[in-house]
GROMACS .gro file of C-alpha atoms in nm:
model
  195
    1MET     CA    1   0.877  -3.876  -0.547
    2GLU     CA    2   0.638  -3.749  -0.276
    3GLN     CA    3   0.922  -3.549  -0.116
    4GLN     CA    4   1.004  -3.387  -0.451
    5LEU     CA    5   0.640  -3.291  -0.506
    6ARG     CA    6   0.603  -3.137  -0.157
    7ASN     CA    7   0.894  -2.906  -0.243
    8LEU     CA    8   0.681  -2.752  -0.519
    9PHE     CA    9   0.466  -2.565  -0.269
   10ILE     CA   10   0.671  -2.326  -0.057
   11ASP     CA   11   0.537  -2.344   0.300
   12LYS     CA   12   0.623  -1.988   0.410
   13PRO     CA   13   0.545  -1.643   0.269
   14PHE     CA   14   0.756  -1.561  -0.038
   15SER     CA   15   0.797  -1.293  -0.302
   16ALA     CA   16   0.771  -1.348  -0.677
   17GLU     CA   17   1.121  -1.204  -0.722
   18GLY     CA   18   1.260  -1.462  -0.479
   19LEU     CA   19   1.164  -1.737  -0.724
   20ASN     CA   20   1.392  -1.606  -1.000
   21ILE     CA   21   1.677  -1.843  -1.079
   22GLN     CA   22   2.025  -1.700  -1.111
   23GLY     CA   23   2.167  -1.754  -1.460
   24PHE     CA   24   1.828  -1.840  -1.614
   25SER     CA   25   1.558  -1.620  -1.762
   26ILE     CA   26   1.195  -1.727  -1.775
   27ILE     CA   27   1.012  -1.623  -2.090
   28ASP     CA   28   0.651  -1.641  -2.202
   29ILE     CA   29   0.660  -1.801  -2.548
   30GLY     CA   30   0.389  -1.666  -2.776
   31LYS     CA   31   0.252  -1.768  -3.115
   32GLY     CA   32   0.505  -1.556  -3.304
   33LYS     CA   33   0.807  -1.728  -3.148
   34VAL     CA   34   0.654  -2.072  -3.206
   35LYS     CA   35   0.576  -1.995  -3.572
   36LYS     CA   36   0.929  -1.868  -3.637
   37GLY     CA   37   1.072  -2.176  -3.465
   38LYS     CA   38   1.406  -2.001  -3.414
   39ILE     CA   39   1.391  -2.048  -3.037
   40PHE     CA   40   1.380  -2.428  -3.078
   41SER     CA   41   1.670  -2.445  -3.324
   42ASN     CA   42   1.943  -2.514  -3.067
   43THR     CA   43   1.760  -2.738  -2.819
   44ASP     CA   44   1.828  -3.108  -2.763
   45PHE     CA   45   1.460  -3.195  -2.706
   46VAL     CA   46   1.193  -3.229  -2.972
   47VAL     CA   47   0.892  -2.999  -2.956
   48ASP     CA   48   0.574  -3.029  -3.163
   49SER     CA   49   0.512  -2.672  -3.285
   50ASP     CA   50   0.159  -2.752  -3.400
   51ARG     CA   51   0.074  -2.877  -3.050
   52LEU     CA   52   0.213  -2.559  -2.893
   53LEU     CA   53   0.014  -2.340  -3.134
   54LYS     CA   54  -0.304  -2.530  -3.046
   55VAL     CA   55  -0.236  -2.478  -2.672
   56LEU     CA   56  -0.174  -2.104  -2.727
   57GLU     CA   57  -0.489  -2.067  -2.939
   58ASN     CA   58  -0.690  -2.218  -2.651
   59LYS     CA   59  -0.547  -1.946  -2.420
   60GLY     CA   60  -0.291  -2.176  -2.262
   61LYS     CA   61   0.063  -2.072  -2.175
   62VAL     CA   62   0.408  -2.189  -2.280
   63TYR     CA   63   0.692  -2.095  -2.046
   64GLY     CA   64   1.055  -2.139  -2.138
   65TYR     CA   65   1.380  -2.106  -1.945
   66THR     CA   66   1.679  -1.975  -2.132
   67LYS     CA   67   2.043  -1.956  -2.038
   68LYS     CA   68   2.270  -1.740  -2.253
   69GLY     CA   69   2.002  -1.731  -2.522
   70GLN     CA   70   1.962  -2.108  -2.541
   71LEU     CA   71   1.633  -2.276  -2.445
   72LYS     CA   72   1.694  -2.515  -2.154
   73ALA     CA   73   1.342  -2.601  -2.034
   74LEU     CA   74   0.986  -2.578  -2.164
   75TYR     CA   75   0.657  -2.596  -1.972
   76VAL     CA   76   0.328  -2.638  -2.161
   77VAL     CA   77   0.024  -2.520  -1.961
   78THR     CA   78  -0.315  -2.607  -2.108
   79ARG     CA   79  -0.636  -2.424  -2.019
   80ASP     CA   80  -0.984  -2.569  -1.985
   81GLY     CA   81  -1.215  -2.290  -1.872
   82HIS     CA   82  -1.059  -2.158  -1.551
   83SER     CA   83  -0.853  -2.473  -1.496
   84LEU     CA   84  -0.481  -2.476  -1.579
   85THR     CA   85  -0.290  -2.801  -1.622
   86CYS     CA   86   0.079  -2.866  -1.683
   87ASP     CA   87   0.162  -3.224  -1.776
   88GLU     CA   88   0.418  -3.155  -2.048
   89VAL     CA   89   0.765  -3.052  -1.934
   90TYR     CA   90   1.083  -3.068  -2.142
   91PHE     CA   91   1.436  -3.030  -2.008
   92SER     CA   92   1.769  -3.005  -2.183
   93SER     CA   93   1.988  -3.311  -2.122
   94ASP     CA   94   2.250  -3.102  -1.940
   95LEU     CA   95   1.994  -3.030  -1.663
   96ASN     CA   96   1.950  -3.398  -1.570
   97GLY     CA   97   1.998  -3.445  -1.199
   98GLU     CA   98   2.030  -3.070  -1.138
   99PRO     CA   99   1.843  -2.913  -0.841
  100VAL     CA  100   1.757  -2.616  -1.065
  101LYS     CA  101   1.477  -2.826  -1.217
  102ASN     CA  102   1.288  -2.817  -0.885
  103LEU     CA  103   1.333  -2.439  -0.867
  104MET     CA  104   1.192  -2.406  -1.218
  105ASP     CA  105   0.896  -2.624  -1.119
  106GLN     CA  106   0.831  -2.399  -0.816
  107GLN     CA  107   0.828  -2.084  -1.027
  108VAL     CA  108   0.593  -2.231  -1.290
  109VAL     CA  109   0.362  -2.366  -1.017
  110PHE     CA  110   0.350  -2.014  -0.871
  111LEU     CA  111   0.266  -1.861  -1.211
  112MET     CA  112  -0.011  -2.117  -1.262
  113ALA     CA  113  -0.152  -2.057  -0.913
  114GLN     CA  114  -0.138  -1.681  -0.970
  115ASN     CA  115  -0.330  -1.711  -1.299
  116ALA     CA  116  -0.586  -1.945  -1.137
  117SER     CA  117  -0.635  -1.701  -0.847
  118TYR     CA  118  -0.784  -1.444  -1.085
  119TYR     CA  119  -1.100  -1.658  -1.102
  120LYS     CA  120  -1.332  -1.759  -0.821
  121ASP     CA  121  -1.339  -2.120  -0.946
  122GLY     CA  122  -0.981  -2.118  -1.078
  123LYS     CA  123  -0.773  -2.433  -1.034
  124ALA     CA  124  -0.415  -2.527  -1.116
  125VAL     CA  125  -0.284  -2.882  -1.156
  126PHE     CA  126   0.089  -2.950  -1.197
  127GLN     CA  127   0.182  -3.302  -1.309
  128GLY     CA  128  -0.123  -3.455  -1.141
  129ASN     CA  129  -0.094  -3.252  -0.819
  130VAL     CA  130  -0.361  -2.993  -0.737
  131VAL     CA  131  -0.190  -2.667  -0.647
  132PRO     CA  132  -0.321  -2.508  -0.323
  133LYS     CA  133  -0.493  -2.169  -0.351
  134LEU     CA  134  -0.257  -1.874  -0.351
  135THR     CA  135  -0.315  -1.583  -0.114
  136THR     CA  136  -0.159  -1.239  -0.155
  137LYS     CA  137  -0.056  -1.004   0.124
  138THR     CA  138   0.011  -0.649   0.012
  139GLY     CA  139   0.270  -0.447   0.199
  140PRO     CA  140   0.235  -0.090   0.324
  141TYR     CA  141   0.207   0.212   0.098
  142ASN     CA  142   0.551   0.309  -0.037
  143TRP     CA  143   0.591   0.672   0.072
  144TYR     CA  144   0.955   0.688  -0.038
  145MET     CA  145   0.866   0.611  -0.402
  146ALA     CA  146   0.558   0.835  -0.386
  147ILE     CA  147   0.763   1.136  -0.278
  148SER     CA  148   1.043   1.059  -0.525
  149PHE     CA  149   0.806   1.035  -0.819
  150ALA     CA  150   0.602   1.336  -0.704
  151LEU     CA  151   0.917   1.549  -0.709
  152LEU     CA  152   1.026   1.409  -1.045
  153TYR     CA  153   0.687   1.448  -1.213
  154SER     CA  154   0.633   1.794  -1.060
  155PHE     CA  155   0.961   1.911  -1.212
  156VAL     CA  156   0.881   1.755  -1.551
  157PHE     CA  157   0.526   1.893  -1.566
  158CYS     CA  158   0.630   2.240  -1.448
  159THR     CA  159   0.901   2.269  -1.712
  160THR     CA  160   0.696   2.125  -2.000
  161LEU     CA  161   0.373   2.310  -1.917
  162HIS     CA  162   0.557   2.631  -1.817
  163SER     CA  163   0.319   2.659  -1.520
  164TYR     CA  164   0.322   2.587  -1.151
  165LEU     CA  165   0.000   2.389  -1.203
  166GLY     CA  166   0.233   2.106  -1.305
  167ILE     CA  167   0.312   2.058  -0.934
  168PHE     CA  168  -0.046   1.942  -0.872
  169SER     CA  169  -0.025   1.689  -1.158
  170GLY     CA  170   0.313   1.572  -1.035
  171ILE     CA  171   0.184   1.514  -0.680
  172MET     CA  172  -0.113   1.317  -0.811
  173MET     CA  173   0.113   1.100  -1.029
  174GLY     CA  174   0.355   1.050  -0.739
  175LEU     CA  175   0.076   0.937  -0.505
  176ALA     CA  176  -0.038   0.685  -0.766
  177MET     CA  177   0.318   0.552  -0.802
  178GLY     CA  178   0.336   0.492  -0.427
  179SER     CA  179   0.059   0.234  -0.468
  180CYS     CA  180   0.233   0.072  -0.764
  181PHE     CA  181   0.549   0.008  -0.566
  182ARG     CA  182   0.388  -0.175  -0.274
  183SER     CA  183   0.549  -0.508  -0.193
  184HIS     CA  184   0.356  -0.833  -0.231
  185LYS     CA  185   0.404  -1.156  -0.039
  186TYR     CA  186   0.242  -1.480  -0.147
  187GLU     CA  187   0.150  -1.793   0.046
  188TYR     CA  188  -0.018  -2.120  -0.042
  189GLU     CA  189  -0.322  -2.205   0.168
  190LYS     CA  190  -0.266  -2.508   0.389
  191PRO     CA  191  -0.519  -2.791   0.382
  192ALA     CA  192  -0.754  -2.796   0.685
  193ASP     CA  193  -0.601  -3.123   0.817
  194GLU     CA  194  -0.254  -2.963   0.843
  195GLU     CA  195  -0.365  -2.662   1.048
   0.00000   0.00000   0.00000
């Protein structure tokens, strides 16, 4: 079990996109989906809708994994102040023994750590294991996207405003978009005794 738990925390820099699982979509299940109950209609695990609504009302999160529109896994993340805890996990019976379960765990652990990192005293606990702090490294400014969007917006603003002043607006918008498209790498902090 210890080996399985150590696999939750990726020990090298990674991107959020690299955690996506081929064939599965992760969804954030809100109050509306829980109240309708349609998403749980074709699952082979039992979910207490009232419990999920209570978690969501207390600003917790419910993550689900779907495959071809069918719910295959459910993670219930409770919130107590700035502390996030996930002790409830449900898997479809056809995922038993599948390595994809560990990949799902890794992605949910990342999402919990990311949410906890927004607070100075934020903490994430996944099935009794405290998740290490998550650090973010932002990549260089994306000049390619900045220039592309500057040209696009300049053209759009010039034609809609019927003025060359649209070029200035387009350049400003393009420069802003260059910041939006910077790459991000994440890494879990290592405990002091491992360094």
